[in-house]
Amino acid sequence: MKKLARIFALVAMMVIGGQAMAQTNGALYLGASFPMKDFARYDGINQFALQTVDATQAGAAIGFNAGLKWYFNVGVKGLGVMLSLDGFYNGPNSDLKADYRNGQWGGQYVSGSFSYNATPKYINVPAMLGLNYLYSINPQLGIYAEAGVGGNMRFITEMESVGTLNTFGIESSVKTTQKYDNAFSFAFQAGLGFEIAKNLRIGCSIYNLGKADVKGEETVKTTTLNNNVSNTETTYRTFGSIQPIMVLGRVGFSF
């Protein structure tokens, strides 16, 4: 993955440097991201990639996307080199939210209360290099198609839960914090849409941001309530894997 990142960075620098004196333009895109396949599914904790080994379901909800694309003219009418940088945010879907809300995974806490102070959200930042082709139907309307490959940096926000555990009549408060490592993966995209009046782009794209394992550090702080004695244990855990696949509907503003 490190070699892939270096190659991508080198190619991007060559393209930008080689096209510095050529005609360039860009666009700011805003839109919604619709998760697909296992990235959207959630059938319970046994299939949940953030809590179960070898699981692949992420339970992601519809999110939003913001991105920038730069287009470099290569001397062929309608054809250009595309450099893109995007940001995606997806929270938990309704089924996963319900399990968080009901403390579904806190069954061992047989007295007191159990709740989540923080639940994981997905943030993906892919950068890609590719090609864009624009066919002008008339001066006010065009059709474009594009595709690109590159790398994605995945971030997952931490999970934090608090509860009360009763063991043989001894009550303890338990605070669990699960952090998730950042991960890099191969990614690609493809899209098509319309360009209106050379300023507005309306399109649809599919992004496959690659599969990466879910790992991270779990910290459990247990405090015995009758004497206020605390004990903290930290372990490194390995769970399942996540492959963000999303269909995007978005609007772009050329500049």
Short mmCIF file of C-alpha atoms in Angstrom, two decimals:
data_model
loop_
_atom_site.label_atom_id
_atom_site.label_comp_id
_atom_site.label_asym_id
_atom_site.label_seq_id
_atom_site.Cartn_x
_atom_site.Cartn_y
_atom_site.Cartn_z
CA MET A 1 0.00 0.00 0.00
CA LYS A 2 2.88 2.37 0.73
CA LYS A 3 4.29 1.72 -2.75
CA LEU A 4 0.87 2.40 -4.28
CA ALA A 5 0.62 5.70 -2.40
CA ARG A 6 4.08 6.76 -3.59
CA ILE A 7 3.31 5.87 -7.21
CA PHE A 8 0.04 7.76 -7.09
CA ALA A 9 1.71 10.82 -5.59
CA LEU A 10 4.48 10.73 -8.20
CA VAL A 11 2.03 10.44 -11.11
CA ALA A 12 -0.09 13.26 -9.70
CA MET A 13 2.95 15.52 -9.40
CA MET A 14 3.98 14.72 -12.98
CA VAL A 15 0.52 15.46 -14.30
CA ILE A 16 0.20 18.73 -12.41
CA GLY A 17 3.71 19.81 -13.36
CA GLY A 18 3.37 18.81 -16.99
CA GLN A 19 0.04 20.54 -17.38
CA ALA A 20 0.85 23.67 -15.42
CA MET A 21 0.86 25.80 -18.57
CA ALA A 22 -2.12 24.03 -20.17
CA GLN A 23 -5.78 24.88 -19.80
CA THR A 24 -7.21 23.62 -16.51
CA ASN A 25 -10.51 23.90 -14.70
CA GLY A 26 -12.10 22.45 -11.62
CA ALA A 27 -15.38 21.73 -9.90
CA LEU A 28 -16.68 21.57 -6.35
CA TYR A 29 -19.10 18.68 -5.81
CA LEU A 30 -21.71 18.28 -3.08
CA GLY A 31 -24.10 15.38 -2.71
CA ALA A 32 -25.45 12.32 -0.93
CA SER A 33 -23.69 8.96 -0.64
CA PHE A 34 -25.81 5.81 -0.64
CA PRO A 35 -23.96 2.81 0.87
CA MET A 36 -24.24 -0.50 -0.97
CA LYS A 37 -23.86 -4.21 -0.17
CA ASP A 38 -22.22 -5.10 3.17
CA PHE A 39 -21.26 -1.51 3.83
CA ALA A 40 -24.98 -0.79 4.28
CA ARG A 41 -26.10 -4.07 5.89
CA TYR A 42 -26.53 -4.81 9.58
CA ASP A 43 -28.00 -8.14 10.74
CA GLY A 44 -26.83 -8.08 14.34
CA ILE A 45 -23.60 -8.09 16.30
CA ASN A 46 -22.49 -11.48 14.95
CA GLN A 47 -22.21 -9.92 11.48
CA PHE A 48 -20.98 -6.49 12.61
CA ALA A 49 -17.43 -5.79 11.42
CA LEU A 50 -16.67 -3.34 14.25
CA GLN A 51 -17.34 -5.92 16.96
CA THR A 52 -16.94 -9.43 15.51
CA VAL A 53 -13.98 -11.28 14.03
CA ASP A 54 -14.29 -12.04 10.29
CA ALA A 55 -17.54 -10.07 9.99
CA THR A 56 -18.03 -7.71 7.02
CA GLN A 57 -21.23 -5.75 7.67
CA ALA A 58 -20.78 -2.06 8.56
CA GLY A 59 -24.36 -0.85 9.05
CA ALA A 60 -23.71 2.49 7.35
CA ALA A 61 -26.53 4.96 6.68
CA ILE A 62 -26.98 7.41 3.83
CA GLY A 63 -24.33 10.08 4.26
CA PHE A 64 -22.95 13.09 2.50
CA ASN A 65 -20.01 13.83 0.25
CA ALA A 66 -17.97 16.87 -0.66
CA GLY A 67 -15.22 16.76 -3.23
CA LEU A 68 -12.93 18.67 -5.53
CA LYS A 69 -11.94 17.67 -9.04
CA TRP A 70 -9.36 19.27 -11.28
CA TYR A 71 -9.36 18.68 -15.04
CA PHE A 72 -6.20 19.08 -17.15
CA ASN A 73 -6.49 19.45 -20.90
CA VAL A 74 -4.33 16.96 -22.85
CA GLY A 75 -4.75 18.43 -26.30
CA VAL A 76 -7.61 16.16 -27.41
CA LYS A 77 -11.02 17.81 -27.66
CA GLY A 78 -13.23 16.74 -24.77
CA LEU A 79 -10.59 14.54 -23.11
CA GLY A 80 -8.82 15.49 -19.91
CA VAL A 81 -6.83 14.08 -17.04
CA MET A 82 -8.77 14.19 -13.77
CA LEU A 83 -7.38 14.57 -10.26
CA SER A 84 -9.93 14.20 -7.45
CA LEU A 85 -10.04 14.54 -3.68
CA ASP A 86 -13.22 13.57 -1.80
CA GLY A 87 -14.54 13.37 1.72
CA PHE A 88 -17.33 10.99 2.80
CA TYR A 89 -19.25 10.82 6.07
CA ASN A 90 -21.63 7.98 6.98
CA GLY A 91 -23.22 7.35 10.37
CA PRO A 92 -25.00 4.19 11.61
CA ASN A 93 -28.22 3.08 9.92
CA SER A 94 -31.56 2.81 11.73
CA ASP A 95 -31.16 -0.86 12.77
CA LEU A 96 -27.71 -0.26 14.19
CA LYS A 97 -28.90 2.88 15.97
CA ALA A 98 -31.68 0.85 17.58
CA ASP A 99 -29.18 -1.64 19.01
CA TYR A 100 -27.03 1.20 20.34
CA ARG A 101 -30.08 2.85 21.88
CA ASN A 102 -31.31 -0.38 23.51
CA GLY A 103 -27.89 -1.32 24.84
CA GLN A 104 -28.07 -4.52 22.81
CA TRP A 105 -24.47 -5.52 23.56
CA GLY A 106 -24.57 -4.62 27.25
CA GLY A 107 -26.42 -7.70 28.48
CA GLN A 108 -23.76 -8.51 31.07
CA TYR A 109 -24.62 -5.34 32.97
CA VAL A 110 -27.32 -6.82 35.21
CA SER A 111 -27.89 -3.80 37.44
CA GLY A 112 -27.88 -0.05 37.07
CA SER A 113 -27.77 1.35 33.56
CA PHE A 114 -25.90 0.86 30.33
CA SER A 115 -25.49 3.36 27.52
CA TYR A 116 -23.21 4.55 24.74
CA ASN A 117 -21.56 7.93 25.14
CA ALA A 118 -20.15 7.74 21.60
CA THR A 119 -20.82 5.47 18.64
CA PRO A 120 -18.62 4.93 15.57
CA LYS A 121 -19.00 6.97 12.38
CA TYR A 122 -17.23 6.34 9.07
CA ILE A 123 -15.06 8.96 7.37
CA ASN A 124 -13.36 8.18 4.07
CA VAL A 125 -10.96 10.43 2.16
CA PRO A 126 -10.01 9.05 -1.28
CA ALA A 127 -7.64 10.71 -3.74
CA MET A 128 -7.64 9.48 -7.34
CA LEU A 129 -6.20 10.07 -10.76
CA GLY A 130 -8.09 9.29 -13.94
CA LEU A 131 -9.66 10.45 -17.18
CA ASN A 132 -12.69 12.59 -18.01
CA TYR A 133 -14.43 12.90 -21.36
CA LEU A 134 -16.98 15.61 -22.17
CA TYR A 135 -19.15 15.47 -25.28
CA SER A 136 -20.81 18.78 -26.08
CA ILE A 137 -24.29 18.38 -27.53
CA ASN A 138 -24.56 22.15 -27.91
CA PRO A 139 -22.89 25.16 -26.24
CA GLN A 140 -25.27 24.88 -23.27
CA LEU A 141 -25.39 21.13 -22.72
CA GLY A 142 -22.83 18.35 -22.56
CA ILE A 143 -22.55 14.75 -21.39
CA TYR A 144 -19.50 13.60 -19.44
CA ALA A 145 -18.05 10.27 -18.33
CA GLU A 146 -15.08 9.72 -16.05
CA ALA A 147 -13.14 7.07 -14.19
CA GLY A 148 -10.23 7.07 -11.78
CA VAL A 149 -8.07 4.95 -9.48
CA GLY A 150 -6.06 5.78 -6.39
CA GLY A 151 -6.09 5.29 -2.66
CA ASN A 152 -8.46 5.82 0.27
CA MET A 153 -7.72 6.73 3.86
CA ARG A 154 -10.38 5.37 6.22
CA PHE A 155 -11.18 6.79 9.64
CA ILE A 156 -13.60 5.33 12.18
CA THR A 157 -14.51 7.38 15.25
CA GLU A 158 -14.30 5.68 18.63
CA MET A 159 -16.98 3.81 20.55
CA GLU A 160 -17.48 4.53 24.25
CA SER A 161 -19.90 2.78 26.60
CA VAL A 162 -20.59 3.03 30.33
CA GLY A 163 -22.46 0.62 32.56
CA THR A 164 -22.79 -1.01 35.96
CA LEU A 165 -21.68 -4.60 36.53
CA ASN A 166 -22.86 -6.70 39.48
CA THR A 167 -20.55 -9.61 40.28
CA PHE A 168 -21.46 -11.66 43.38
CA GLY A 169 -23.07 -8.64 44.99
CA ILE A 170 -20.17 -6.28 44.26
CA GLU A 171 -21.13 -3.37 42.03
CA SER A 172 -18.64 -1.79 39.67
CA SER A 173 -18.88 0.88 37.04
CA VAL A 174 -17.30 -0.04 33.72
CA LYS A 175 -16.23 2.41 31.03
CA THR A 176 -15.12 0.85 27.74
CA THR A 177 -13.43 2.85 24.99
CA GLN A 178 -12.79 1.18 21.66
CA LYS A 179 -10.53 3.06 19.27
CA TYR A 180 -10.13 2.01 15.64
CA ASP A 181 -6.95 2.28 13.60
CA ASN A 182 -6.87 4.34 10.43
CA ALA A 183 -6.46 2.23 7.29
CA PHE A 184 -5.34 2.73 3.69
CA SER A 185 -6.84 0.82 0.75
CA PHE A 186 -6.92 0.79 -3.06
CA ALA A 187 -9.92 2.68 -4.49
CA PHE A 188 -11.60 3.40 -7.80
CA GLN A 189 -14.52 5.41 -9.14
CA ALA A 190 -16.66 5.77 -12.28
CA GLY A 191 -19.31 8.33 -13.08
CA LEU A 192 -21.40 10.07 -15.70
CA GLY A 193 -23.62 13.11 -15.87
CA PHE A 194 -24.56 16.35 -17.59
CA GLU A 195 -22.81 19.69 -17.82
CA ILE A 196 -25.20 22.63 -18.10
CA ALA A 197 -24.12 26.06 -19.30
CA LYS A 198 -20.49 25.10 -18.62
CA ASN A 199 -20.97 25.95 -14.94
CA LEU A 200 -23.22 23.29 -13.44
CA ARG A 201 -22.68 19.53 -13.35
CA ILE A 202 -25.32 17.02 -12.30
CA GLY A 203 -24.17 13.44 -12.13
CA CYS A 204 -24.07 10.00 -10.57
CA SER A 205 -20.96 8.07 -9.56
CA ILE A 206 -20.02 4.79 -7.96
CA TYR A 207 -17.07 4.60 -5.57
CA ASN A 208 -15.42 1.41 -4.38
CA LEU A 209 -12.99 2.40 -1.64
CA GLY A 210 -11.41 -1.01 -1.11
CA LYS A 211 -11.38 -3.51 1.73
CA ALA A 212 -9.38 -2.97 4.92
CA ASP A 213 -9.27 -4.76 8.26
CA VAL A 214 -10.77 -3.27 11.41
CA LYS A 215 -8.34 -3.21 14.34
CA GLY A 216 -7.81 -1.03 17.36
CA GLU A 217 -7.05 -0.51 21.01
CA GLU A 218 -9.72 -1.24 23.62
CA THR A 219 -9.44 0.33 27.08
CA VAL A 220 -11.65 -0.92 29.93
CA LYS A 221 -11.71 1.06 33.18
CA THR A 222 -13.44 -0.73 36.06
CA THR A 223 -14.19 1.12 39.30
CA THR A 224 -15.49 -0.74 42.36
CA LEU A 225 -18.22 1.50 43.75
CA ASN A 226 -17.96 0.55 47.44
CA ASN A 227 -14.28 1.55 47.79
CA ASN A 228 -13.72 3.63 44.62
CA VAL A 229 -10.76 1.48 43.51
CA SER A 230 -10.09 1.60 39.77
CA ASN A 231 -8.36 -0.78 37.42
CA THR A 232 -7.59 -0.10 33.75
CA GLU A 233 -6.83 -2.75 31.14
CA THR A 234 -5.84 -2.11 27.54
CA THR A 235 -5.88 -4.73 24.81
CA TYR A 236 -5.37 -4.62 21.05
CA ARG A 237 -8.27 -6.23 19.24
CA THR A 238 -8.82 -7.44 15.68
CA PHE A 239 -12.35 -7.54 14.29
CA GLY A 240 -13.68 -7.94 10.75
CA SER A 241 -13.14 -5.97 7.55
CA ILE A 242 -14.99 -3.14 5.80
CA GLN A 243 -15.29 -2.36 2.10
CA PRO A 244 -17.08 0.97 1.52
CA ILE A 245 -19.04 0.85 -1.75
CA MET A 246 -21.25 3.85 -2.44
CA VAL A 247 -23.42 5.30 -5.16
CA LEU A 248 -23.36 9.10 -5.26
CA GLY A 249 -25.86 11.61 -6.53
CA ARG A 250 -24.37 15.09 -6.56
CA VAL A 251 -24.16 18.55 -8.02
CA GLY A 252 -20.92 20.17 -9.15
CA PHE A 253 -20.10 23.86 -9.51
CA SER A 254 -17.34 24.61 -12.01
CA PHE A 255 -14.63 27.19 -11.34
#
